[in-house]
CSV table of N, CA and C in Angstrom, one decimal:
chain,number,residue,atom,x,y,z
A,1,MET,N,19.8,24.6,12.9
A,1,MET,CA,19.1,25.9,12.7
A,1,MET,C,19.5,26.9,13.8
A,2,ALA,N,19.7,28.1,13.4
A,2,ALA,CA,20.0,29.2,14.4
A,2,ALA,C,18.8,29.3,15.4
A,3,HIS,N,19.0,30.0,16.5
A,3,HIS,CA,17.9,30.2,17.4
A,3,HIS,C,16.8,31.0,16.7
A,4,GLN,N,15.6,30.5,17.0
A,4,GLN,CA,14.4,31.1,16.3
A,4,GLN,C,13.3,31.1,17.3
A,5,GLU,N,12.3,31.9,17.0
A,5,GLU,CA,11.1,32.0,17.9
A,5,GLU,C,10.3,30.7,17.7
A,6,PRO,N,9.5,30.3,18.8
A,6,PRO,CA,8.7,29.1,18.8
A,6,PRO,C,7.7,29.2,17.7
A,7,GLY,N,7.1,30.3,17.4
A,7,GLY,CA,6.1,30.5,16.3
A,7,GLY,C,6.7,30.1,15.0
A,8,LEU,N,7.9,30.5,14.7
A,8,LEU,CA,8.6,30.2,13.5
A,8,LEU,C,8.9,28.7,13.4
A,9,THR,N,9.3,28.1,14.5
A,9,THR,CA,9.5,26.7,14.5
A,9,THR,C,8.3,25.9,14.2
A,10,ARG,N,7.1,26.4,14.7
A,10,ARG,CA,5.8,25.7,14.4
A,10,ARG,C,5.5,25.8,12.9
A,11,LEU,N,5.8,27.0,12.3
A,11,LEU,CA,5.5,27.2,10.9
A,11,LEU,C,6.4,26.3,10.0
A,12,LEU,N,7.7,26.2,10.4
A,12,LEU,CA,8.7,25.5,9.6
A,12,LEU,C,8.4,24.0,9.7
A,13,THR,N,7.8,23.5,10.8
A,13,THR,CA,7.4,22.1,10.9
A,13,THR,C,6.0,21.8,10.7
A,14,SER,N,5.2,22.8,10.2
A,14,SER,CA,3.8,22.6,9.9
A,14,SER,C,3.6,21.7,8.7
A,15,ALA,N,2.4,21.1,8.7
A,15,ALA,CA,2.1,20.2,7.5
A,15,ALA,C,2.1,21.0,6.2
A,16,ALA,N,1.7,22.2,6.2
A,16,ALA,CA,1.7,23.0,5.0
A,16,ALA,C,3.1,23.3,4.5
A,17,PHE,N,4.1,23.6,5.3
A,17,PHE,CA,5.4,23.9,4.9
A,17,PHE,C,6.1,22.5,4.5
A,18,THR,N,5.8,21.5,5.3
A,18,THR,CA,6.3,20.2,4.9
A,18,THR,C,5.9,19.8,3.5
A,19,ARG,N,4.6,20.0,3.2
A,19,ARG,CA,4.1,19.7,1.8
A,19,ARG,C,4.9,20.6,0.8
A,20,SER,N,5.1,21.9,1.1
A,20,SER,CA,5.8,22.8,0.2
A,20,SER,C,7.2,22.3,0.0
A,21,ARG,N,7.8,21.7,1.0
A,21,ARG,CA,9.2,21.2,0.8
A,21,ARG,C,9.2,20.0,-0.1
A,22,GLN,N,8.2,19.1,0.0
A,22,GLN,CA,8.0,18.0,-0.9
A,22,GLN,C,7.8,18.4,-2.3
A,23,VAL,N,7.0,19.4,-2.5
A,23,VAL,CA,6.7,19.9,-3.9
A,23,VAL,C,7.9,20.5,-4.5
A,24,ALA,N,8.7,21.2,-3.7
A,24,ALA,CA,9.9,21.8,-4.2
A,24,ALA,C,10.9,20.8,-4.9
A,25,VAL,N,11.0,19.6,-4.3
A,25,VAL,CA,11.8,18.6,-4.9
A,25,VAL,C,11.3,18.3,-6.3
A,26,GLU,N,9.9,18.2,-6.5
A,26,GLU,CA,9.3,17.9,-7.8
A,26,GLU,C,9.5,19.0,-8.8
A,27,LEU,N,9.5,20.3,-8.3
A,27,LEU,CA,9.6,21.4,-9.2
A,27,LEU,C,11.0,21.8,-9.6
A,28,ALA,N,12.0,21.5,-8.8
A,28,ALA,CA,13.3,22.1,-9.0
A,28,ALA,C,13.9,21.8,-10.4
A,29,ASP,N,13.6,20.8,-11.1
A,29,ASP,CA,14.1,20.5,-12.4
A,29,ASP,C,13.2,20.7,-13.5
A,30,ASP,N,12.0,21.4,-13.3
A,30,ASP,CA,11.0,21.6,-14.2
A,30,ASP,C,10.8,23.1,-14.5
A,31,ALA,N,11.4,23.5,-15.6
A,31,ALA,CA,11.3,25.0,-15.9
A,31,ALA,C,9.8,25.5,-16.1
A,32,VAL,N,9.0,24.6,-16.7
A,32,VAL,CA,7.6,25.0,-17.0
A,32,VAL,C,6.9,25.2,-15.6
A,33,ARG,N,7.0,24.3,-14.8
A,33,ARG,CA,6.3,24.3,-13.5
A,33,ARG,C,6.9,25.4,-12.6
A,34,LEU,N,8.2,25.7,-12.7
A,34,LEU,CA,8.8,26.8,-11.9
A,34,LEU,C,8.3,28.1,-12.4
A,35,ARG,N,8.1,28.3,-13.8
A,35,ARG,CA,7.6,29.5,-14.3
A,35,ARG,C,6.1,29.7,-13.9
A,36,SER,N,5.4,28.6,-13.8
A,36,SER,CA,4.0,28.7,-13.3
A,36,SER,C,4.0,29.2,-11.8
A,37,LEU,N,4.9,28.7,-11.0
A,37,LEU,CA,5.0,29.1,-9.6
A,37,LEU,C,5.3,30.6,-9.6
A,38,LEU,N,6.2,31.1,-10.4
A,38,LEU,CA,6.6,32.5,-10.4
A,38,LEU,C,5.4,33.3,-10.8
A,39,LEU,N,4.6,32.9,-11.8
A,39,LEU,CA,3.4,33.6,-12.2
A,39,LEU,C,2.4,33.7,-11.0
A,40,GLN,N,2.3,32.6,-10.3
A,40,GLN,CA,1.4,32.6,-9.1
A,40,GLN,C,1.9,33.6,-8.0
A,41,VAL,N,3.2,33.7,-7.9
A,41,VAL,CA,3.8,34.7,-6.9
A,41,VAL,C,3.4,36.1,-7.4
A,42,ASP,N,3.6,36.3,-8.7
A,42,ASP,CA,3.3,37.6,-9.3
A,42,ASP,C,1.8,38.1,-9.1
A,43,THR,N,0.9,37.1,-9.1
A,43,THR,CA,-0.5,37.5,-9.0
A,43,THR,C,-1.1,37.2,-7.6
A,44,LYS,N,-0.3,36.9,-6.6
A,44,LYS,CA,-0.8,36.5,-5.3
A,44,LYS,C,-1.5,37.7,-4.6
A,45,ARG,N,-2.6,37.4,-4.0
A,45,ARG,CA,-3.4,38.4,-3.3
A,45,ARG,C,-3.6,37.8,-1.9
A,46,PHE,N,-3.6,38.7,-0.9
A,46,PHE,CA,-3.8,38.4,0.5
A,46,PHE,C,-5.1,39.2,0.9
A,47,GLY,N,-5.5,39.0,2.2
A,47,GLY,CA,-6.6,39.8,2.7
A,47,GLY,C,-6.3,41.3,2.8
A,48,VAL,N,-5.0,41.6,2.8
A,48,VAL,CA,-4.6,43.0,2.8
A,48,VAL,C,-4.3,43.6,1.4
A,49,GLY,N,-4.5,42.8,0.4
A,49,GLY,CA,-4.3,43.2,-1.0
A,49,GLY,C,-3.2,42.5,-1.8
A,50,GLU,N,-2.6,43.2,-2.7
A,50,GLU,CA,-1.6,42.7,-3.5
A,50,GLU,C,-0.3,42.5,-2.7
A,51,LEU,N,0.6,41.6,-3.3
A,51,LEU,CA,1.8,41.3,-2.6
A,51,LEU,C,2.7,42.6,-2.4
A,52,GLU,N,2.5,43.6,-3.3
A,52,GLU,CA,3.3,44.8,-3.2
A,52,GLU,C,2.9,45.6,-1.9
A,53,ASP,N,1.7,45.3,-1.4
A,53,ASP,CA,1.2,46.0,-0.2
A,53,ASP,C,1.7,45.3,1.1
A,54,VAL,N,2.4,44.2,1.0
A,54,VAL,CA,2.8,43.4,2.1
A,54,VAL,C,4.2,43.8,2.5
A,55,ASN,N,4.4,44.0,3.8
A,55,ASN,CA,5.8,44.2,4.3
A,55,ASN,C,6.6,42.9,4.0
A,56,GLY,N,7.8,43.0,3.6
A,56,GLY,CA,8.6,41.8,3.3
A,56,GLY,C,8.7,41.5,1.8
A,57,ARG,N,8.3,42.5,1.0
A,57,ARG,CA,8.3,42.3,-0.4
A,57,ARG,C,9.8,42.0,-0.9
A,58,LEU,N,10.7,42.7,-0.3
A,58,LEU,CA,12.1,42.5,-0.7
A,58,LEU,C,12.6,41.1,-0.6
A,59,ASP,N,12.2,40.4,0.5
A,59,ASP,CA,12.5,39.0,0.7
A,59,ASP,C,11.9,38.2,-0.4
A,60,VAL,N,10.7,38.5,-0.7
A,60,VAL,CA,10.0,37.7,-1.8
A,60,VAL,C,10.7,38.0,-3.1
A,61,ASP,N,11.2,39.2,-3.4
A,61,ASP,CA,11.9,39.5,-4.6
A,61,ASP,C,13.2,38.7,-4.7
A,62,ILE,N,13.9,38.6,-3.6
A,62,ILE,CA,15.1,37.8,-3.5
A,62,ILE,C,14.9,36.4,-3.9
A,63,ALA,N,13.9,35.8,-3.2
A,63,ALA,CA,13.5,34.4,-3.5
A,63,ALA,C,13.1,34.2,-4.9
A,64,TYR,N,12.3,35.1,-5.4
A,64,TYR,CA,11.8,35.1,-6.8
A,64,TYR,C,13.0,35.1,-7.8
A,65,SER,N,14.0,35.9,-7.5
A,65,SER,CA,15.2,36.0,-8.4
A,65,SER,C,16.0,34.7,-8.4
A,66,VAL,N,16.1,34.0,-7.2
A,66,VAL,CA,16.8,32.8,-7.2
A,66,VAL,C,16.1,31.7,-8.0
A,67,VAL,N,14.8,31.7,-7.9
A,67,VAL,CA,14.0,30.7,-8.7
A,67,VAL,C,14.1,31.0,-10.2
A,68,GLU,N,14.0,32.3,-10.5
A,68,GLU,CA,14.0,32.8,-11.9
A,68,GLU,C,15.4,32.4,-12.5
A,69,ALA,N,16.5,32.5,-11.8
A,69,ALA,CA,17.8,32.1,-12.3
A,69,ALA,C,17.8,30.6,-12.5
A,70,ARG,N,17.2,29.8,-11.7
A,70,ARG,CA,17.1,28.4,-11.9
A,70,ARG,C,16.4,28.1,-13.2
A,71,VAL,N,15.3,28.8,-13.4
A,71,VAL,CA,14.5,28.6,-14.7
A,71,VAL,C,15.4,28.9,-15.9
A,72,GLU,N,16.1,30.0,-15.8
A,72,GLU,CA,17.0,30.4,-16.9
A,72,GLU,C,18.0,29.3,-17.2
A,73,GLU,N,18.6,28.8,-16.1
A,73,GLU,CA,19.6,27.7,-16.2
A,73,GLU,C,19.0,26.5,-16.9
A,74,LEU,N,17.8,26.1,-16.5
A,74,LEU,CA,17.1,24.9,-17.0
A,74,LEU,C,16.8,25.1,-18.5
A,75,GLU,N,16.5,26.3,-18.9
A,75,GLU,CA,16.2,26.6,-20.3
A,75,GLU,C,17.4,26.7,-21.2
A,76,GLU,N,18.5,26.8,-20.7
A,76,GLU,CA,19.7,26.9,-21.5
A,76,GLU,C,20.0,25.6,-22.2
A,77,ILE,N,20.8,25.7,-23.3
A,77,ILE,CA,21.2,24.5,-24.0
A,77,ILE,C,22.7,24.5,-23.9
A,78,PRO,N,23.3,23.5,-23.3
A,78,PRO,CA,22.7,22.4,-22.6
A,78,PRO,C,22.1,22.9,-21.3
A,79,ALA,N,21.1,22.1,-20.9
A,79,ALA,CA,20.4,22.5,-19.7
A,79,ALA,C,21.3,22.4,-18.4
A,80,ALA,N,20.8,23.1,-17.4
A,80,ALA,CA,21.5,23.0,-16.1
A,80,ALA,C,21.5,21.6,-15.6
A,81,PRO,N,22.4,21.2,-14.7
A,81,PRO,CA,22.4,19.9,-14.1
A,81,PRO,C,21.2,19.7,-13.3
A,82,PRO,N,20.7,18.4,-13.2
A,82,PRO,CA,19.5,18.2,-12.3
A,82,PRO,C,19.9,18.4,-10.9
A,83,LEU,N,18.9,18.7,-10.1
A,83,LEU,CA,19.0,19.0,-8.7
A,83,LEU,C,20.0,18.0,-8.0
A,84,CYS,N,19.8,16.7,-8.3
A,84,CYS,CA,20.7,15.7,-7.6
A,84,CYS,C,22.1,15.8,-7.9
A,85,ASP,N,22.5,16.5,-9.0
A,85,ASP,CA,23.9,16.7,-9.4
A,85,ASP,C,24.5,18.0,-8.9
A,86,LEU,N,23.7,18.8,-8.3
A,86,LEU,CA,24.2,20.0,-7.7
A,86,LEU,C,25.0,19.8,-6.4
A,87,GLU,N,25.8,20.7,-6.1
A,87,GLU,CA,26.5,20.6,-4.8
A,87,GLU,C,25.5,20.6,-3.7
A,88,PRO,N,25.6,19.8,-2.7
A,88,PRO,CA,24.5,19.6,-1.7
A,88,PRO,C,24.0,20.9,-1.0
A,89,THR,N,24.9,21.9,-0.7
A,89,THR,CA,24.4,23.1,-0.1
A,89,THR,C,23.6,23.9,-1.1
A,90,THR,N,24.0,23.9,-2.4
A,90,THR,CA,23.3,24.6,-3.4
A,90,THR,C,21.9,24.0,-3.6
A,91,SER,N,21.9,22.7,-3.7
A,91,SER,CA,20.6,21.9,-3.9
A,91,SER,C,19.7,22.2,-2.7
A,92,ALA,N,20.2,22.2,-1.5
A,92,ALA,CA,19.3,22.4,-0.3
A,92,ALA,C,18.8,23.8,-0.3
A,93,ARG,N,19.7,24.8,-0.6
A,93,ARG,CA,19.2,26.2,-0.7
A,93,ARG,C,18.2,26.4,-1.7
A,94,LEU,N,18.3,25.8,-2.9
A,94,LEU,CA,17.4,26.0,-4.0
A,94,LEU,C,16.0,25.4,-3.6
A,95,ARG,N,16.0,24.2,-3.0
A,95,ARG,CA,14.8,23.5,-2.6
A,95,ARG,C,14.1,24.4,-1.5
A,96,LEU,N,14.9,24.9,-0.6
A,96,LEU,CA,14.3,25.7,0.5
A,96,LEU,C,13.6,27.0,-0.1
A,97,VAL,N,14.3,27.7,-1.0
A,97,VAL,CA,13.7,28.9,-1.6
A,97,VAL,C,12.4,28.5,-2.4
A,98,ILE,N,12.5,27.5,-3.2
A,98,ILE,CA,11.3,27.0,-3.9
A,98,ILE,C,10.2,26.7,-2.9
A,99,SER,N,10.5,26.1,-1.8
A,99,SER,CA,9.5,25.7,-0.8
A,99,SER,C,8.8,27.0,-0.3
A,100,ALA,N,9.6,28.0,0.0
A,100,ALA,CA,9.1,29.2,0.6
A,100,ALA,C,8.1,29.9,-0.4
A,101,LEU,N,8.5,29.9,-1.7
A,101,LEU,CA,7.5,30.5,-2.7
A,101,LEU,C,6.3,29.7,-2.9
A,102,HIS,N,6.4,28.4,-2.8
A,102,HIS,CA,5.3,27.5,-2.9
A,102,HIS,C,4.4,27.7,-1.7
A,103,TYR,N,4.9,27.8,-0.5
A,103,TYR,CA,4.1,28.1,0.7
A,103,TYR,C,3.4,29.5,0.5
A,104,LEU,N,4.1,30.4,0.0
A,104,LEU,CA,3.6,31.8,-0.2
A,104,LEU,C,2.3,31.7,-1.0
A,105,VAL,N,2.2,30.9,-2.1
A,105,VAL,CA,1.1,30.9,-2.9
A,105,VAL,C,0.0,29.9,-2.5
A,106,THR,N,0.3,29.1,-1.5
A,106,THR,CA,-0.7,28.1,-1.0
A,106,THR,C,-1.7,28.9,-0.1
A,107,GLU,N,-3.0,28.7,-0.5
A,107,GLU,CA,-4.0,29.4,0.2
A,107,GLU,C,-4.3,28.9,1.6
A,108,ASN,N,-4.3,27.6,1.8
A,108,ASN,CA,-4.7,27.0,3.1
A,108,ASN,C,-3.4,26.6,3.8
A,109,ASP,N,-2.7,27.6,4.4
A,109,ASP,CA,-1.6,27.3,5.2
A,109,ASP,C,-1.8,27.6,6.6
A,110,ALA,N,-0.9,28.0,7.4
A,110,ALA,CA,-1.1,28.2,8.8
A,110,ALA,C,-2.1,29.3,9.1
A,111,ILE,N,-2.0,30.4,8.4
A,111,ILE,CA,-3.0,31.4,8.5
A,111,ILE,C,-3.6,31.6,7.1
A,112,HIS,N,-4.9,31.4,7.0
A,112,HIS,CA,-5.5,31.4,5.7
A,112,HIS,C,-5.3,32.8,5.1
A,113,ASP,N,-4.9,32.8,3.8
A,113,ASP,CA,-4.4,34.1,3.1
A,113,ASP,C,-5.5,35.1,3.0
A,114,LYS,N,-6.8,34.7,3.0
A,114,LYS,CA,-7.9,35.7,2.8
A,114,LYS,C,-8.2,36.5,4.1
A,115,ARG,N,-7.6,36.0,5.2
A,115,ARG,CA,-7.8,36.8,6.4
A,115,ARG,C,-7.0,38.1,6.4
A,116,PRO,N,-7.3,39.1,7.2
A,116,PRO,CA,-6.6,40.3,7.2
A,116,PRO,C,-5.1,40.2,7.5
A,117,ASN,N,-4.7,39.2,8.4
A,117,ASN,CA,-3.3,39.0,8.7
A,117,ASN,C,-2.8,37.7,8.0
A,118,GLY,N,-3.4,37.3,7.0
A,118,GLY,CA,-3.1,36.0,6.3
A,118,GLY,C,-1.7,36.0,5.7
A,119,HIS,N,-1.1,37.1,5.6
A,119,HIS,CA,0.3,37.1,5.0
A,119,HIS,C,1.4,36.9,6.0
A,120,VAL,N,1.1,37.0,7.3
A,120,VAL,CA,2.1,37.0,8.3
A,120,VAL,C,3.0,35.8,8.3
A,121,ASP,N,2.3,34.6,8.2
A,121,ASP,CA,3.1,33.3,8.2
A,121,ASP,C,3.9,33.2,6.9
A,122,ASP,N,3.3,33.7,5.8
A,122,ASP,CA,4.0,33.6,4.5
A,122,ASP,C,5.3,34.4,4.5
A,123,VAL,N,5.2,35.7,5.0
A,123,VAL,CA,6.3,36.6,5.0
A,123,VAL,C,7.4,36.1,6.0
A,124,ALA,N,6.9,35.5,7.1
A,124,ALA,CA,7.9,35.0,8.1
A,124,ALA,C,8.7,33.9,7.5
A,125,ILE,N,8.1,33.0,6.8
A,125,ILE,CA,8.8,31.9,6.2
A,125,ILE,C,9.8,32.4,5.1
A,126,VAL,N,9.3,33.3,4.2
A,126,VAL,CA,10.1,33.8,3.1
A,126,VAL,C,11.3,34.5,3.7
A,127,ARG,N,11.1,35.3,4.8
A,127,ARG,CA,12.2,36.1,5.4
A,127,ARG,C,13.2,35.1,6.0
A,128,TRP,N,12.8,34.1,6.7
A,128,TRP,CA,13.7,33.1,7.3
A,128,TRP,C,14.5,32.4,6.2
A,129,VAL,N,13.8,32.0,5.1
A,129,VAL,CA,14.5,31.3,4.0
A,129,VAL,C,15.5,32.2,3.4
A,130,THR,N,15.2,33.4,3.1
A,130,THR,CA,16.2,34.3,2.4
A,130,THR,C,17.4,34.6,3.3
A,131,HIS,N,17.1,34.6,4.6
A,131,HIS,CA,18.2,34.8,5.6
A,131,HIS,C,19.1,33.5,5.6
A,132,VAL,N,18.5,32.4,5.6
A,132,VAL,CA,19.3,31.1,5.6
A,132,VAL,C,20.0,31.0,4.3
A,133,ALA,N,19.3,31.2,3.2
A,133,ALA,CA,20.0,31.1,1.9
A,133,ALA,C,21.1,32.1,1.7
A,134,GLY,N,20.9,33.3,2.2
A,134,GLY,CA,21.9,34.3,2.1
A,134,GLY,C,23.1,33.9,2.9
A,135,ASP,N,23.0,33.3,4.0
A,135,ASP,CA,24.1,32.8,4.8
A,135,ASP,C,24.9,31.8,4.1
A,136,GLN,N,24.3,31.1,3.1
A,136,GLN,CA,25.0,30.0,2.4
A,136,GLN,C,25.8,30.5,1.2
A,137,LEU,N,25.5,31.8,0.8
A,137,LEU,CA,26.2,32.3,-0.4
A,137,LEU,C,27.6,32.6,-0.1
A,138,PRO,N,28.5,32.4,-1.0
A,138,PRO,CA,29.9,32.7,-0.8
A,138,PRO,C,30.1,34.2,-0.6
A,139,PRO,N,31.1,34.6,0.2
A,139,PRO,CA,31.4,36.0,0.4
A,139,PRO,C,31.9,36.7,-0.9
A,140,LEU,N,31.5,38.0,-1.1
A,140,LEU,CA,32.0,38.7,-2.2
A,140,LEU,C,33.5,39.0,-2.1
A,141,ASP,N,34.3,38.9,-3.1
A,141,ASP,CA,35.7,39.3,-3.1
A,141,ASP,C,35.9,40.7,-3.1
């Protein structure tokens, strides 16, 4: 991992994010459950209000689009390959993005979401993940 702040390191190694990473493995090949996750993201509320009111919405939109693309792949006939058959970097990036969105919708994470600053940890993780995932994308020609 690139140099990062100690607070971010604590978030990335927290029990809540570890759980989100485990759940991501379970969700990655399930279009129905991924759609449910995306619906939860769409309706997420924090102590400061709707997700649209939170700084960092662009990063959430990027992560959302990655997961939405996976859902569309899974729903195609023939369906997308299972997570275990994807190229390792692609598989890891996908799991990480799903993890970030799962963490975003988890109420009891590092900073409870109903608190006035309850979105800070969620946005930090989503921003970090979109940065890492973006670094893994092939350059445009």
